[in-house]
Tab-separated table of C-alpha atoms in Angstrom:
chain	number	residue	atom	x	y	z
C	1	UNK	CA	0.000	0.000	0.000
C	2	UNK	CA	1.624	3.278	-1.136
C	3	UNK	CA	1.414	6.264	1.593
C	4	UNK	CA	-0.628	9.248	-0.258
C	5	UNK	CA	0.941	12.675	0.750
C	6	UNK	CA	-1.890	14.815	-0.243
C	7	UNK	CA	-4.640	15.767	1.780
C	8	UNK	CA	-7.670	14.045	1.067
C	9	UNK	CA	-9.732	17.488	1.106
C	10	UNK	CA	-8.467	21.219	0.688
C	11	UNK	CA	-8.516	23.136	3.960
C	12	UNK	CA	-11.805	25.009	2.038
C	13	UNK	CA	-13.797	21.601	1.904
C	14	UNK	CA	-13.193	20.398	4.972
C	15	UNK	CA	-14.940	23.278	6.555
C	16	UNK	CA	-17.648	23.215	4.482
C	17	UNK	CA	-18.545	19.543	5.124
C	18	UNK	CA	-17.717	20.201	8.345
C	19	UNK	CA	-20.287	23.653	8.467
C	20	UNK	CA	-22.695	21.634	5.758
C	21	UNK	CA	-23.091	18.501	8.614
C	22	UNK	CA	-23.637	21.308	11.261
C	23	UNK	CA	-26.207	22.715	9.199
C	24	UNK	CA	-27.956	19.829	8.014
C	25	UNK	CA	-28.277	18.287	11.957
C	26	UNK	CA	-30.002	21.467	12.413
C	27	UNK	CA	-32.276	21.142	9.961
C	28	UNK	CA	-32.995	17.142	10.534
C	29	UNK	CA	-33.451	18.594	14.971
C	30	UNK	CA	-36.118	20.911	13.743
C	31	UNK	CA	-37.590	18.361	11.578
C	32	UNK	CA	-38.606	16.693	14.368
C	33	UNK	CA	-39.510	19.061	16.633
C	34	UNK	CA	-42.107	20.685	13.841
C	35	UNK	CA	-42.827	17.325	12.432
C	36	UNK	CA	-44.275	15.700	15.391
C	37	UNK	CA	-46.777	18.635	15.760
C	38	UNK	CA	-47.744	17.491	12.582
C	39	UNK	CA	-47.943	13.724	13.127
C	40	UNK	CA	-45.000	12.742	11.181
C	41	UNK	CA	-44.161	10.505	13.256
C	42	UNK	CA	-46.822	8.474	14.438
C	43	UNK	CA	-48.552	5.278	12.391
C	44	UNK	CA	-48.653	5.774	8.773
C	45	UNK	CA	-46.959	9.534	9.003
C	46	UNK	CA	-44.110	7.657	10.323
C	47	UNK	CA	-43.913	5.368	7.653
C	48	UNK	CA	-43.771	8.387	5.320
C	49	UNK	CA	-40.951	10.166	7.347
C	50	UNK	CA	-38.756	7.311	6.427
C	51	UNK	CA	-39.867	7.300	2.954
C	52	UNK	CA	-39.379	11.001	2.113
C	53	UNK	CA	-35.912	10.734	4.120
C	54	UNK	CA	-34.463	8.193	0.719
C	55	UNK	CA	-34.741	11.236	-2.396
C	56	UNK	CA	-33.753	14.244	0.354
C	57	UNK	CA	-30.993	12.320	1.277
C	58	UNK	CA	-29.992	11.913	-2.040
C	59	UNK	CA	-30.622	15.699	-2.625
C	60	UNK	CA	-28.817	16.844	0.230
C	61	UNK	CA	-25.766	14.709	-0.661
C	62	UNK	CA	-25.923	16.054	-4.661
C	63	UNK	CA	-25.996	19.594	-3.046
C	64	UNK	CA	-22.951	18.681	-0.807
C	65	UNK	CA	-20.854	17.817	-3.922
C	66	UNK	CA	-21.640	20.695	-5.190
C	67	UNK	CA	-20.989	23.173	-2.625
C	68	UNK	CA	-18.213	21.089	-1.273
C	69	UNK	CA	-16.838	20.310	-5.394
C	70	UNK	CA	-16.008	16.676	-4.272
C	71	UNK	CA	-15.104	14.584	-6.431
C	72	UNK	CA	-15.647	10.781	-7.111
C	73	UNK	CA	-12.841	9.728	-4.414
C	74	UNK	CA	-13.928	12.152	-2.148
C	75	UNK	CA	-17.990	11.568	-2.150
C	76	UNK	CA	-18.026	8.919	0.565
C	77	UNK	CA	-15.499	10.645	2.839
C	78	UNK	CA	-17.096	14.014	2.079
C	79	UNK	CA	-19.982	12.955	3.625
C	80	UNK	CA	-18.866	10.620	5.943
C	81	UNK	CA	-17.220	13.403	7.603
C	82	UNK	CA	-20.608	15.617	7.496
C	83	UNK	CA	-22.299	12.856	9.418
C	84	UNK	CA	-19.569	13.239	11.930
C	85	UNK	CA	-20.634	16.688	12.690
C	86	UNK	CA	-24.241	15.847	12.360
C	87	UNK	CA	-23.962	12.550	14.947
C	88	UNK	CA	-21.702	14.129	16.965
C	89	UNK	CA	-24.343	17.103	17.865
C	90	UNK	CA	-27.107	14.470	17.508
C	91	UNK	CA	-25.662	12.869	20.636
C	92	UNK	CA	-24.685	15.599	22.638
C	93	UNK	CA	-28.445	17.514	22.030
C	94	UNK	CA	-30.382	14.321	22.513
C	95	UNK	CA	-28.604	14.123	26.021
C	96	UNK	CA	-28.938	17.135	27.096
C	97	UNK	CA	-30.967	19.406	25.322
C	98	UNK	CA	-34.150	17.012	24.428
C	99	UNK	CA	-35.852	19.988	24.212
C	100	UNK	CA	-35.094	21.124	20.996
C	101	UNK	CA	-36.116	17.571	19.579
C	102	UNK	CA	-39.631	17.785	21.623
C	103	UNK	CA	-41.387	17.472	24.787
C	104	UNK	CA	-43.534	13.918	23.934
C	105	UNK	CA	-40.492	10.998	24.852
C	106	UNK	CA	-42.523	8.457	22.335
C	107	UNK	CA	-41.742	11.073	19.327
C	108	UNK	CA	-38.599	12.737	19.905
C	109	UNK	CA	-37.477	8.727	20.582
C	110	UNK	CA	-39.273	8.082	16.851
C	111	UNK	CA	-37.737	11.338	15.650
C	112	UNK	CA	-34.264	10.258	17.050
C	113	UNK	CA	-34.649	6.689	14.871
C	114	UNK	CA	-35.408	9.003	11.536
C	115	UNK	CA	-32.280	10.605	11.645
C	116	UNK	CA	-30.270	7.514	12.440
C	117	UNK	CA	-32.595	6.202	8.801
C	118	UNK	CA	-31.217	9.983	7.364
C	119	UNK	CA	-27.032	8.712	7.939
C	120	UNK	CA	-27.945	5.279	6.290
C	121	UNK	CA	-29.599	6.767	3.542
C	122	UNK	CA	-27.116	9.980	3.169
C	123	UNK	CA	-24.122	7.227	3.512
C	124	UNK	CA	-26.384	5.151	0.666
C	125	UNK	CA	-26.696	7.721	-1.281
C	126	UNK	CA	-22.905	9.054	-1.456
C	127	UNK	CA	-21.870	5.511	-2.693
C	128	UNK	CA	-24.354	5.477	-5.378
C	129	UNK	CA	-23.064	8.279	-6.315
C	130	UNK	CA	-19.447	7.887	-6.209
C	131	UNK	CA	-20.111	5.071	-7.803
C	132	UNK	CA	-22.302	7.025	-10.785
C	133	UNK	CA	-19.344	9.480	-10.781
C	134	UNK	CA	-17.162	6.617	-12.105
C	135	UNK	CA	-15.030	5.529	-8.881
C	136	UNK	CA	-14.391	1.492	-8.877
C	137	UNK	CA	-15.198	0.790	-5.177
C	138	UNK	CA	-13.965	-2.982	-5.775
């Protein structure tokens, strides 16, 4: 195995995906807290949470290769390192600041399992399209 001495990512992309995985944790929190007022995550609303979270996963990783201007080698640890922002603050808020999430236990618990399904499907979508792009995975 040969030792690359370039970076992986320019100093610019690395703080976007880092600032882009800040960003899109806050928007996944509030989806919760504004989406259980509007029973998105109870019975069939639920099912359609997880649903919807497959094609805006795969937009939100499209618009991270853009902003970010990864390329084919870079899609999976672009975004791998996004969702290492985003799960970091996951955990920290859902410890202690619940709040933000919700008050009702059942839904911000519901809420919490949708965004685990959002870094499957954002990790599912970046080696789709890596692999689109044209990198050889195996």
């Amino acid at each position: 195995m040969t030792h690359n001495k370039s970076p992986l990512f320019s100093k610019e992309q690395a703080i976007v995906l880092v600032v882009l995985g800040a960003a899109f944790w806050f928007v996944g929190a509030l989806s919760v807290r504004f989406g259980s007022g509007i029973g998105m995550f109870e019975n069939v609303g639920n099912v359609i949470a997880f649903l919807i979270g497959l094609p805006v996963s795969w937009i939100s990783v499209i618009i991270i290769k853009k902003v970010a201007r990864l390329n084919a080698e870079q899609m999976v640890p672009g975004v791998s390192l996004g969702l290492l922002v985003a799960t970091f603050l996951d955990g920290i808020v859902l410890t202690w600041g619940t709040s933000l999430y919700g008050t009702d236990p059942l839904l911000v618990g519901r809420g919490a399992a949708w965004i685990l399904w959002g870094v499957f499907a954002f990790l599912a979508s970046a080696f789709i399209e890596a692999k689109r792009m044209g990198y050889k995975m195996i």
